[in-house]
């Protein structure tokens, strides 16, 4: 028996576009980010079916090859994808290949790309507290001669810092792979992108306490402007250790 050639992205898109059960096709990952494609990049494709539709394309559920990775979902499942969850950023920056809902797929993606006001306030408050906690532990461990612990806590603080800053701008945090890409094209308001990237790079690598404290003052000011003074004030006198000396 002659082996069948692997299913290509173009062939599948043609097949899906001809199926009336398919209401949308959405490409995510590196191929949806200009300039990020490498020879290892596959096509990560969401195949969105009308609710309760039946289709022969169901046989491709879970299909994954070095070229093509398919996620086949109903429209209801697609609305919920990443809301919340790790997938949210990927879909926020995804590209629409097919939209049979008169812009409905585009509106769903736009909703994923923008946190609502209550969600953003809640998330940024939680991330601020987590960032302050890791920053405080890093500085305290440095003071007490615990160098490794200080560096590890500093690295942890960067994760919460980035989640905080993007939540303050009502955006899902990009994956680390796309952080520089995202900030180059969509800077965080009020932040110098080069300064921020240099700071998180150095803090992650060295746990530089002086830089951590300087960055904390900038974060504190931004957080207070956003209405999170209560979260910060709950740290009481510990704030003195977190700020520059």
CSV table of C-alpha atoms in Angstrom, one decimal, residues 50-239:
chain,number,residue,atom,x,y,z
A,50,UNK,CA,-20.9,25.6,14.4
A,51,UNK,CA,-22.5,24.4,17.6
A,52,UNK,CA,-24.0,20.9,17.2
A,53,UNK,CA,-22.6,20.6,13.7
A,54,UNK,CA,-21.5,17.3,12.3
A,55,UNK,CA,-18.6,17.0,10.0
A,56,UNK,CA,-16.1,14.5,8.6
A,57,UNK,CA,-13.4,16.9,9.8
A,58,UNK,CA,-13.9,15.4,13.3
A,59,UNK,CA,-11.5,12.7,12.2
A,60,UNK,CA,-8.7,15.2,12.4
A,61,UNK,CA,-9.2,15.9,16.1
A,62,UNK,CA,-5.9,15.7,17.8
A,63,UNK,CA,-4.0,15.8,14.5
A,64,UNK,CA,-0.4,16.9,15.1
A,65,UNK,CA,2.6,16.7,12.8
A,66,UNK,CA,5.8,18.9,12.5
A,67,UNK,CA,3.8,21.0,10.0
A,68,UNK,CA,0.3,21.1,11.3
A,69,UNK,CA,-1.3,21.1,14.8
A,70,UNK,CA,-5.1,21.2,14.8
A,71,UNK,CA,-7.5,22.1,17.6
A,72,UNK,CA,-11.1,21.4,16.6
A,73,UNK,CA,-13.7,23.0,18.8
A,74,UNK,CA,-17.3,24.2,18.8
A,75,UNK,CA,-18.1,27.9,18.6
A,76,UNK,CA,-19.1,27.8,22.3
A,77,UNK,CA,-15.8,26.1,23.3
A,78,UNK,CA,-13.9,28.7,21.3
A,79,UNK,CA,-15.5,31.6,23.1
A,80,UNK,CA,-14.4,30.1,26.4
A,81,UNK,CA,-10.8,29.2,25.3
A,82,UNK,CA,-8.3,31.0,27.4
A,83,UNK,CA,-11.0,32.9,29.4
A,84,UNK,CA,-9.1,32.7,31.7
A,85,UNK,CA,-6.1,30.5,30.9
A,86,UNK,CA,-2.7,30.2,29.4
A,87,UNK,CA,-4.1,30.2,25.8
A,88,UNK,CA,-5.5,33.7,26.1
A,89,UNK,CA,-2.4,35.5,24.8
A,90,UNK,CA,-2.0,33.1,21.9
A,91,UNK,CA,-5.6,33.8,20.8
A,92,UNK,CA,-5.3,37.6,21.5
A,93,UNK,CA,-2.6,37.8,18.8
A,94,UNK,CA,-4.0,35.1,16.5
A,95,UNK,CA,-4.7,35.7,12.8
A,96,UNK,CA,-8.0,35.0,11.2
A,97,UNK,CA,-7.9,32.7,8.2
A,98,UNK,CA,-11.7,32.3,7.9
A,99,UNK,CA,-14.6,34.1,9.5
A,100,UNK,CA,-18.0,33.1,8.4
A,101,UNK,CA,-19.8,35.0,11.2
A,102,UNK,CA,-19.6,38.5,9.6
A,103,UNK,CA,-16.8,39.5,11.9
A,104,UNK,CA,-18.0,37.3,14.8
A,105,UNK,CA,-14.7,35.5,15.1
A,106,UNK,CA,-12.8,38.8,15.1
A,107,UNK,CA,-15.0,40.1,17.9
A,108,UNK,CA,-14.3,36.9,20.0
A,109,UNK,CA,-10.6,37.4,19.5
A,110,UNK,CA,-10.9,41.1,20.4
A,111,UNK,CA,-12.6,40.1,23.7
A,112,UNK,CA,-9.7,37.8,24.5
A,113,UNK,CA,-7.2,40.6,23.8
A,114,UNK,CA,-8.8,43.0,26.2
A,115,UNK,CA,-9.5,42.4,29.9
A,116,UNK,CA,-12.6,44.0,31.2
A,117,UNK,CA,-12.2,46.7,33.8
A,118,UNK,CA,-13.2,44.6,36.8
A,119,UNK,CA,-11.1,41.6,35.7
A,120,UNK,CA,-8.1,43.8,35.1
A,121,UNK,CA,-8.4,45.5,38.5
A,122,UNK,CA,-8.8,42.2,40.3
A,123,UNK,CA,-5.9,40.6,38.5
A,124,UNK,CA,-3.6,43.5,38.8
A,125,UNK,CA,-4.2,43.7,42.6
A,126,UNK,CA,-3.4,40.0,43.0
A,127,UNK,CA,-0.3,40.3,40.8
A,128,UNK,CA,0.9,43.4,42.7
A,129,UNK,CA,0.8,41.6,46.0
A,130,UNK,CA,2.6,38.6,44.6
A,131,UNK,CA,5.2,40.8,43.0
A,132,UNK,CA,5.7,42.7,46.3
A,133,UNK,CA,6.0,39.4,48.2
A,134,UNK,CA,8.8,38.0,45.9
A,135,UNK,CA,10.6,41.4,45.8
A,136,UNK,CA,10.5,41.6,49.6
A,137,UNK,CA,11.8,38.1,50.0
A,138,UNK,CA,14.6,38.7,47.5
A,139,UNK,CA,15.8,41.9,49.3
A,140,UNK,CA,15.5,40.3,52.7
A,141,UNK,CA,17.4,37.2,51.6
A,142,UNK,CA,20.1,39.4,50.1
A,143,UNK,CA,20.3,41.3,53.4
A,144,UNK,CA,20.7,38.1,55.3
A,145,UNK,CA,23.4,36.7,53.0
A,146,UNK,CA,21.2,34.1,51.3
A,147,UNK,CA,22.5,34.8,47.8
A,148,UNK,CA,20.8,31.9,45.9
A,149,UNK,CA,17.5,32.5,47.6
A,150,UNK,CA,17.7,36.2,46.8
A,151,UNK,CA,18.3,35.5,43.1
A,152,UNK,CA,15.5,32.9,42.8
A,153,UNK,CA,13.0,35.3,44.5
A,154,UNK,CA,14.2,38.1,42.2
A,155,UNK,CA,13.5,35.9,39.2
A,156,UNK,CA,10.1,34.9,40.6
A,157,UNK,CA,9.3,38.6,41.0
A,158,UNK,CA,9.8,39.3,37.3
A,159,UNK,CA,7.0,36.9,36.4
A,160,UNK,CA,4.5,38.6,38.7
A,161,UNK,CA,5.8,42.1,37.6
A,162,UNK,CA,5.1,41.4,34.0
A,163,UNK,CA,1.7,39.9,34.7
A,164,UNK,CA,0.9,43.1,36.8
A,165,UNK,CA,2.0,45.6,34.1
A,166,UNK,CA,0.0,43.9,31.4
A,167,UNK,CA,-3.0,43.6,33.6
A,168,UNK,CA,-2.8,47.3,34.4
A,169,UNK,CA,-3.0,47.9,30.7
A,170,UNK,CA,-5.9,45.4,30.5
A,171,UNK,CA,-3.9,42.9,28.3
A,172,UNK,CA,-3.0,39.3,28.8
A,173,UNK,CA,0.7,38.8,29.4
A,174,UNK,CA,2.6,37.5,26.4
A,175,UNK,CA,4.6,34.3,26.6
A,176,UNK,CA,8.3,34.9,27.3
A,177,UNK,CA,9.0,34.1,23.7
A,178,UNK,CA,6.9,37.0,22.5
A,179,UNK,CA,7.7,39.5,25.2
A,180,UNK,CA,10.1,41.6,23.1
A,181,UNK,CA,7.9,41.2,20.0
A,182,UNK,CA,4.9,42.4,21.9
A,183,UNK,CA,6.6,45.4,23.5
A,184,UNK,CA,8.2,46.5,20.3
A,185,UNK,CA,4.8,46.7,18.6
A,186,UNK,CA,2.5,47.4,21.5
A,187,UNK,CA,4.5,49.3,24.3
A,188,UNK,CA,3.1,49.5,27.8
A,189,UNK,CA,1.9,53.1,28.3
A,190,UNK,CA,4.1,55.1,30.6
A,191,UNK,CA,7.0,52.6,30.4
A,192,UNK,CA,10.3,52.9,28.5
A,193,UNK,CA,10.5,49.5,26.7
A,194,UNK,CA,14.3,49.4,26.5
A,195,UNK,CA,14.6,50.3,30.2
A,196,UNK,CA,12.1,47.7,31.3
A,197,UNK,CA,13.6,44.9,29.2
A,198,UNK,CA,17.1,45.7,30.5
A,199,UNK,CA,15.8,45.7,34.1
A,200,UNK,CA,14.0,42.4,33.9
A,201,UNK,CA,17.0,40.9,32.1
A,202,UNK,CA,19.4,42.0,34.8
A,203,UNK,CA,17.2,41.2,37.7
A,204,UNK,CA,16.5,37.7,36.4
A,205,UNK,CA,20.1,37.0,35.9
A,206,UNK,CA,21.7,38.7,38.9
A,207,UNK,CA,19.0,39.7,41.4
A,208,UNK,CA,20.5,43.2,41.4
A,209,UNK,CA,19.0,44.6,44.6
A,210,UNK,CA,19.6,48.3,43.8
A,211,UNK,CA,17.8,47.9,40.5
A,212,UNK,CA,15.0,45.9,42.1
A,213,UNK,CA,14.4,48.7,44.5
A,214,UNK,CA,14.5,51.3,41.8
A,215,UNK,CA,12.0,49.4,39.7
A,216,UNK,CA,9.8,48.9,42.7
A,217,UNK,CA,9.4,52.7,43.1
A,218,UNK,CA,8.2,52.9,39.5
A,219,UNK,CA,5.8,50.1,40.0
A,220,UNK,CA,4.5,51.5,43.3
A,221,UNK,CA,3.7,54.8,41.6
A,222,UNK,CA,1.9,53.1,38.7
A,223,UNK,CA,0.0,50.9,41.1
A,224,UNK,CA,-1.1,53.7,43.3
A,225,UNK,CA,-2.3,55.7,40.3
A,226,UNK,CA,-4.4,52.6,39.3
A,227,UNK,CA,-6.1,52.5,42.7
A,228,UNK,CA,-4.0,49.8,44.4
A,229,UNK,CA,-2.7,51.8,47.3
A,230,UNK,CA,-4.5,49.6,49.8
A,231,UNK,CA,-2.6,46.5,48.6
A,232,UNK,CA,0.7,48.3,49.0
A,233,UNK,CA,-0.1,49.9,52.4
A,234,UNK,CA,-0.9,46.5,53.8
A,235,UNK,CA,2.8,45.8,53.7
A,236,UNK,CA,3.3,48.5,56.4
A,237,UNK,CA,6.9,49.1,57.5
A,238,UNK,CA,8.2,46.4,55.2
A,239,UNK,CA,7.9,48.8,52.3
